[in-house]
Short mmCIF file of C-alpha atoms in Angstrom, two decimals:
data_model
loop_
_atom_site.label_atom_id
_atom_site.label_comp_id
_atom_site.label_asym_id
_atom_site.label_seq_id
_atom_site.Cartn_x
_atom_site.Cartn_y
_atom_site.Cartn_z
CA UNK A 1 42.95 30.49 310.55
CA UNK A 2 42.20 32.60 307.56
CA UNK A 3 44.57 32.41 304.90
CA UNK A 4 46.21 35.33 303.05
CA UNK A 5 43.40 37.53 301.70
CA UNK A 6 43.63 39.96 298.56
CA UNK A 7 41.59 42.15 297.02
CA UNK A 8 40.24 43.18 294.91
CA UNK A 9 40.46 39.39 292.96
CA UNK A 10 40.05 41.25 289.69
CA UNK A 11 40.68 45.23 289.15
CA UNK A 12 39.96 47.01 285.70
CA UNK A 13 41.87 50.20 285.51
CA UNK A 14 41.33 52.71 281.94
CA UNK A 15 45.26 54.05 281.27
CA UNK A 16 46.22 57.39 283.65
CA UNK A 17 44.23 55.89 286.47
CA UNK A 18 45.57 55.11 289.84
CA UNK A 19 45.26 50.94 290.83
CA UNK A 20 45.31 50.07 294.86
CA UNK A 21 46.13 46.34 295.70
CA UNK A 22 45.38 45.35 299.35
CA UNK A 23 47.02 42.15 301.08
CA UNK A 24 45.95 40.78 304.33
CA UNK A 25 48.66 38.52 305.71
CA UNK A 26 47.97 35.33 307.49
CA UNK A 27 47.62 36.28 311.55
CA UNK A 28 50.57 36.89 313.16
CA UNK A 29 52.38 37.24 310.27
CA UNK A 30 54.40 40.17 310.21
CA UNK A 31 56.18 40.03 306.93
CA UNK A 32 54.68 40.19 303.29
CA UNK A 33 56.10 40.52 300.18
CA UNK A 34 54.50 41.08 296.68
CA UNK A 35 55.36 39.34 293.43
CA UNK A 36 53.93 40.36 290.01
CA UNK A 37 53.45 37.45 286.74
CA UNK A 38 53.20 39.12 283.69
CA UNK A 39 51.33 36.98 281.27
CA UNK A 40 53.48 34.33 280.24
CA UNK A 41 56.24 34.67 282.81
CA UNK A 42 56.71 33.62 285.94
CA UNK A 43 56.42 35.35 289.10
CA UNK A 44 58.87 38.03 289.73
CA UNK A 45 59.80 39.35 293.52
CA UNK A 46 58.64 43.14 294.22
CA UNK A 47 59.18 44.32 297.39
CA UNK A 48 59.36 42.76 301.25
CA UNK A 49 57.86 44.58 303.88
CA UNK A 50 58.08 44.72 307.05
CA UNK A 51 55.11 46.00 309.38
CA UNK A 52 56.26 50.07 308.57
CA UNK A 53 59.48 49.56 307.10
CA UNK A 54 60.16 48.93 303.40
CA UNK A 55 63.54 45.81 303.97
CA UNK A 56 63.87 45.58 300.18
CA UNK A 57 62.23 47.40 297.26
CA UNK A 58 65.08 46.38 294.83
CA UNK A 59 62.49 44.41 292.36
CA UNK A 60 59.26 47.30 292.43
CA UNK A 61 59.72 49.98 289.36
CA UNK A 62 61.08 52.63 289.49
CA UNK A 63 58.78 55.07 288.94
CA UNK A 64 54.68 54.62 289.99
CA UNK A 65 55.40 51.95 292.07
CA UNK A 66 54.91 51.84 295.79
CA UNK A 67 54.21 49.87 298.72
CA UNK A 68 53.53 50.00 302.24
CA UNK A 69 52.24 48.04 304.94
CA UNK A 70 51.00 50.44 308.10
CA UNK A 71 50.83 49.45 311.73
CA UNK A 72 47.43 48.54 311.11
CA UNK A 73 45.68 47.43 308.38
CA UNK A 74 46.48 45.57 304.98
CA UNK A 75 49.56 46.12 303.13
CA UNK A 76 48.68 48.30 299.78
CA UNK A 77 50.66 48.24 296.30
CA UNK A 78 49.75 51.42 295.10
CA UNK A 79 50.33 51.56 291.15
CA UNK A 80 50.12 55.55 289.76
CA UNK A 81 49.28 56.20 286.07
CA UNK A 82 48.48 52.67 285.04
CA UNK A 83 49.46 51.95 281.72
CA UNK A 84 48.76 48.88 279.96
CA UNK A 85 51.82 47.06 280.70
CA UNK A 86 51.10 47.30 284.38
CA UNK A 87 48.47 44.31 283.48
CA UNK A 88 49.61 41.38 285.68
CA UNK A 89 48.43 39.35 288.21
CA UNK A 90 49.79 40.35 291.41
CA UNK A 91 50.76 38.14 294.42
CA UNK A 92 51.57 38.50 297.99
CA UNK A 93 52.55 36.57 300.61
CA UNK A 94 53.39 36.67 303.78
CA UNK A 95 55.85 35.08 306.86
CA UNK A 96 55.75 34.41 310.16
CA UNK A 97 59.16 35.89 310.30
CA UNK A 98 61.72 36.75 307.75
CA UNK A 99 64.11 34.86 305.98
CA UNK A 100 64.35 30.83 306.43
CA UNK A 101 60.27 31.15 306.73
CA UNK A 102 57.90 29.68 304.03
CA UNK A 103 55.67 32.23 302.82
CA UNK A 104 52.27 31.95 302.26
CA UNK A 105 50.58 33.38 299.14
CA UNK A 106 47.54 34.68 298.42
CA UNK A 107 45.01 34.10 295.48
CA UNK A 108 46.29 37.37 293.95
CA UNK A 109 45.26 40.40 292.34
CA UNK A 110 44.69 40.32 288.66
CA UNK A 111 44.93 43.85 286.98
CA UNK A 112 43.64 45.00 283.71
CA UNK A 113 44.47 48.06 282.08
CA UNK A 114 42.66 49.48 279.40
CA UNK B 1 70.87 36.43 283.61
CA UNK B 2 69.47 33.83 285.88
CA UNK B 3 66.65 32.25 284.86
CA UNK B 4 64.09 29.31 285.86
CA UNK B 5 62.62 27.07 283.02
CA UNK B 6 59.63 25.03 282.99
CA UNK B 7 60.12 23.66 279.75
CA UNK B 8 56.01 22.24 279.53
CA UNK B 9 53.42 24.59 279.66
CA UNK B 10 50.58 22.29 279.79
CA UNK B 11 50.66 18.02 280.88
CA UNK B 12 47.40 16.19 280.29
CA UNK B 13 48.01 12.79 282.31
CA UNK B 14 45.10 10.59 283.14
CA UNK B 15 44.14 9.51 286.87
CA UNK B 16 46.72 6.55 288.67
CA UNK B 17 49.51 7.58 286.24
CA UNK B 18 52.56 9.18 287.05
CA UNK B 19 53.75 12.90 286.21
CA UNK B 20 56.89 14.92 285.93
CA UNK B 21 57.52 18.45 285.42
CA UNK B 22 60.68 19.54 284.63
CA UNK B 23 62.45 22.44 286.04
CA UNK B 24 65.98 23.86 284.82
CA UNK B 25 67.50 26.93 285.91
CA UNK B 26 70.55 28.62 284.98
CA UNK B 27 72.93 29.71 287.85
CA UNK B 28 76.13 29.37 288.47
CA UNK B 29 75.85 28.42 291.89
CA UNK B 30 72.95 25.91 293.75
CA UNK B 31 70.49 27.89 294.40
CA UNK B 32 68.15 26.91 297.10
CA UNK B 33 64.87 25.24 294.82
CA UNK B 34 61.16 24.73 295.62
CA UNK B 35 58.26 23.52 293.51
CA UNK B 36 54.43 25.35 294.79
CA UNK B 37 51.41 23.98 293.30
CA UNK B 38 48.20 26.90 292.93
CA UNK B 39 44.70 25.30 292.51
CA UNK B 40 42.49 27.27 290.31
CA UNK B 41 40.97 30.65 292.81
CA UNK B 42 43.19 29.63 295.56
CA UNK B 43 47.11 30.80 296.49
CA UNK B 44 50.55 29.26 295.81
CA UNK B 45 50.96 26.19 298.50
CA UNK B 46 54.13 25.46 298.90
CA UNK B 47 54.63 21.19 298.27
CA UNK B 48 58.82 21.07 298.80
CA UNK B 49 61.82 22.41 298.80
CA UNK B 50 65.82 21.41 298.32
CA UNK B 51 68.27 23.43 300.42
CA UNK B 52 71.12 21.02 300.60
CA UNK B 53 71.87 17.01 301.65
CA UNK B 54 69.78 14.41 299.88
CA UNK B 55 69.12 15.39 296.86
CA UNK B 56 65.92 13.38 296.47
CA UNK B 57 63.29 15.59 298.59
CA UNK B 58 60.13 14.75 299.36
CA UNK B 59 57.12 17.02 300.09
CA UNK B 60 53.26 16.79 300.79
CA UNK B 61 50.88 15.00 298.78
CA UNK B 62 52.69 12.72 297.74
CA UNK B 63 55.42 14.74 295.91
CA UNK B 64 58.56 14.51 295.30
CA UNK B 65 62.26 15.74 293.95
CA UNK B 66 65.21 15.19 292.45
CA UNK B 67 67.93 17.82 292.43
CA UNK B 68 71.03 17.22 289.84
CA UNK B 69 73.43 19.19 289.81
CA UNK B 70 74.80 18.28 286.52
CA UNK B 71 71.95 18.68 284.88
CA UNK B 72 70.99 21.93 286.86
CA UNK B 73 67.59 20.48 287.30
CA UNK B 74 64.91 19.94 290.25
CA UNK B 75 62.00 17.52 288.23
CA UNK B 76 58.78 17.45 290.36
CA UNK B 77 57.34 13.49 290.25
CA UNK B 78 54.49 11.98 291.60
CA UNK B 79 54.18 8.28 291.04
CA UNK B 80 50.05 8.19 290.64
CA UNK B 81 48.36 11.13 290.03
CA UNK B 82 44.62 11.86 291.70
CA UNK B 83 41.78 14.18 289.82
CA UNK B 84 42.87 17.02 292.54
CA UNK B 85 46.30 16.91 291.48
CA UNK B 86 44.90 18.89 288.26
CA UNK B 87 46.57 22.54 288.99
CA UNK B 88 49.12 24.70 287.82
CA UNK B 89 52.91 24.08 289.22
CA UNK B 90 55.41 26.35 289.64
CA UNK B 91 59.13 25.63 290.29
CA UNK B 92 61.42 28.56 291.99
CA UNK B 93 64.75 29.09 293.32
CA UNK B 94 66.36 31.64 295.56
CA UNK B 95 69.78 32.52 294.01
CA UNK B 96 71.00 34.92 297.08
CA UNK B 97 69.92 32.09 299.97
CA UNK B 98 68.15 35.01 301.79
CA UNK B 99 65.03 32.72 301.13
CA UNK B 100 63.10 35.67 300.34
CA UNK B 101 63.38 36.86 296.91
CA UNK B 102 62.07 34.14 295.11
CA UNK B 103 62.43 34.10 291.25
CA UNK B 104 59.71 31.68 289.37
CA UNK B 105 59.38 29.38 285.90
CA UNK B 106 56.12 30.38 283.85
CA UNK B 107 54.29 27.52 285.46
CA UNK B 108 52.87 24.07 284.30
CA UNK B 109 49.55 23.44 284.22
CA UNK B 110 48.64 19.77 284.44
CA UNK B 111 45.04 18.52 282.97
CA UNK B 112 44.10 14.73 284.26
CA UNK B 113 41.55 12.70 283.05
CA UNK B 114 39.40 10.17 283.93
#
């Protein structure tokens, strides 16, 4: 059983430039949320999704931010107008169900803007 | 503002002796706590996790943890380290106990040596 998959691994953005993050989750997994480490912090919760529903968004930005995970296919992190403090390594996970389950990460997606 | 510290950022033990990493957060409340362990290319795995009841808490590979409550700490130990134990560590807690929205220290990375 495949783990969770993300890419790309690495993703080089120039600043204005629109950055797409796909996550696989483990099968049968319906849940996956996405956590971003900014160099020399730790991992900080983003967003949990549901398969078409967005439960709770209250860590993503504001503004350029956004997130969705379709009936089928991967969920995306879709990051508009890149600028360089978007570069981060971002994680997701996923769960077999939602709270009380461990989630399972991926190797994440590390993002440079330049 | 709540916060998880991982006061070492990198441990160089050598092979058959033991490690700790320390973890302190700052909460008012006990949060629930986890340590996850990510080998270089691969995701976070998580190795335990302290929810309530015995505060000592043991986990795979030979891990283990001790929650105080005094101290607000959850130290990761492992009483003989192996070569594959070299990774980077990550302690985390969930402040809300919604088990989703985890919130992460920087990470420890631990070197061992022949």
């Amino acid at each position: 059983n495949a783990g969770v998959m993300q890419n790309p691994r690495h993703l080089v953005r120039r600043r204005g430039q629109e950055a797409r993050l796909r996550c696989s989750p483990m099968k049968g997994h319906s849940h996956v949320y996405w956590y971003r480490q900014l160099p020399e912090e730790g991992l900080k919760f983003m967003v949990y999704l549901q398969k078409e529903n967005i439960i709770d968004e209250s860590g993503m930005p504001k503004e350029r931010f956004s997130a969705e995970f379709p009936k089928e296919g991967p969920s995306i992190l879709r990051i508009q107008q890149v600028v360089r403090g978007d570069s981060a390594a971002y994680f997701c996970a996923s769960s077999l169900s939602g709270s009380g389950n461990e989630q399972y990460f991926g190797p994440g997606t590390r993002l440079t803007v330049t | 503002a709540q916060s998880v510290t991982q006061p070492d950022i990198h441990i160089t033990v050598s092979e058959g002796a033991s490690l700790e990493l320390r973890c302190n957060y700052s909460y008012g409340a006990t949060p629930y706590l986890f340590w996850y362990v990510q080998s270089p290319g691969q995701g976070l795995q998580l190795l335990l996790k302290y929810f309530s009841g015995d505060t000592l808490v043991q986990g795979i590979k030979g891990f283990e943890a001790e929650f105080k409550r005094s101290q607000s700490s959850f130290n990761l130990r492992k009483p003989s380290v192996h070569w594959s134990d070299a990774a980077e560590y990550f302690c985390a807690v969930d402040t809300l106990h919604n088990d989703y929205k985890l919130s992460f220290g920087a990470g420890t990375t631990v070197t061992v040596r022949a």
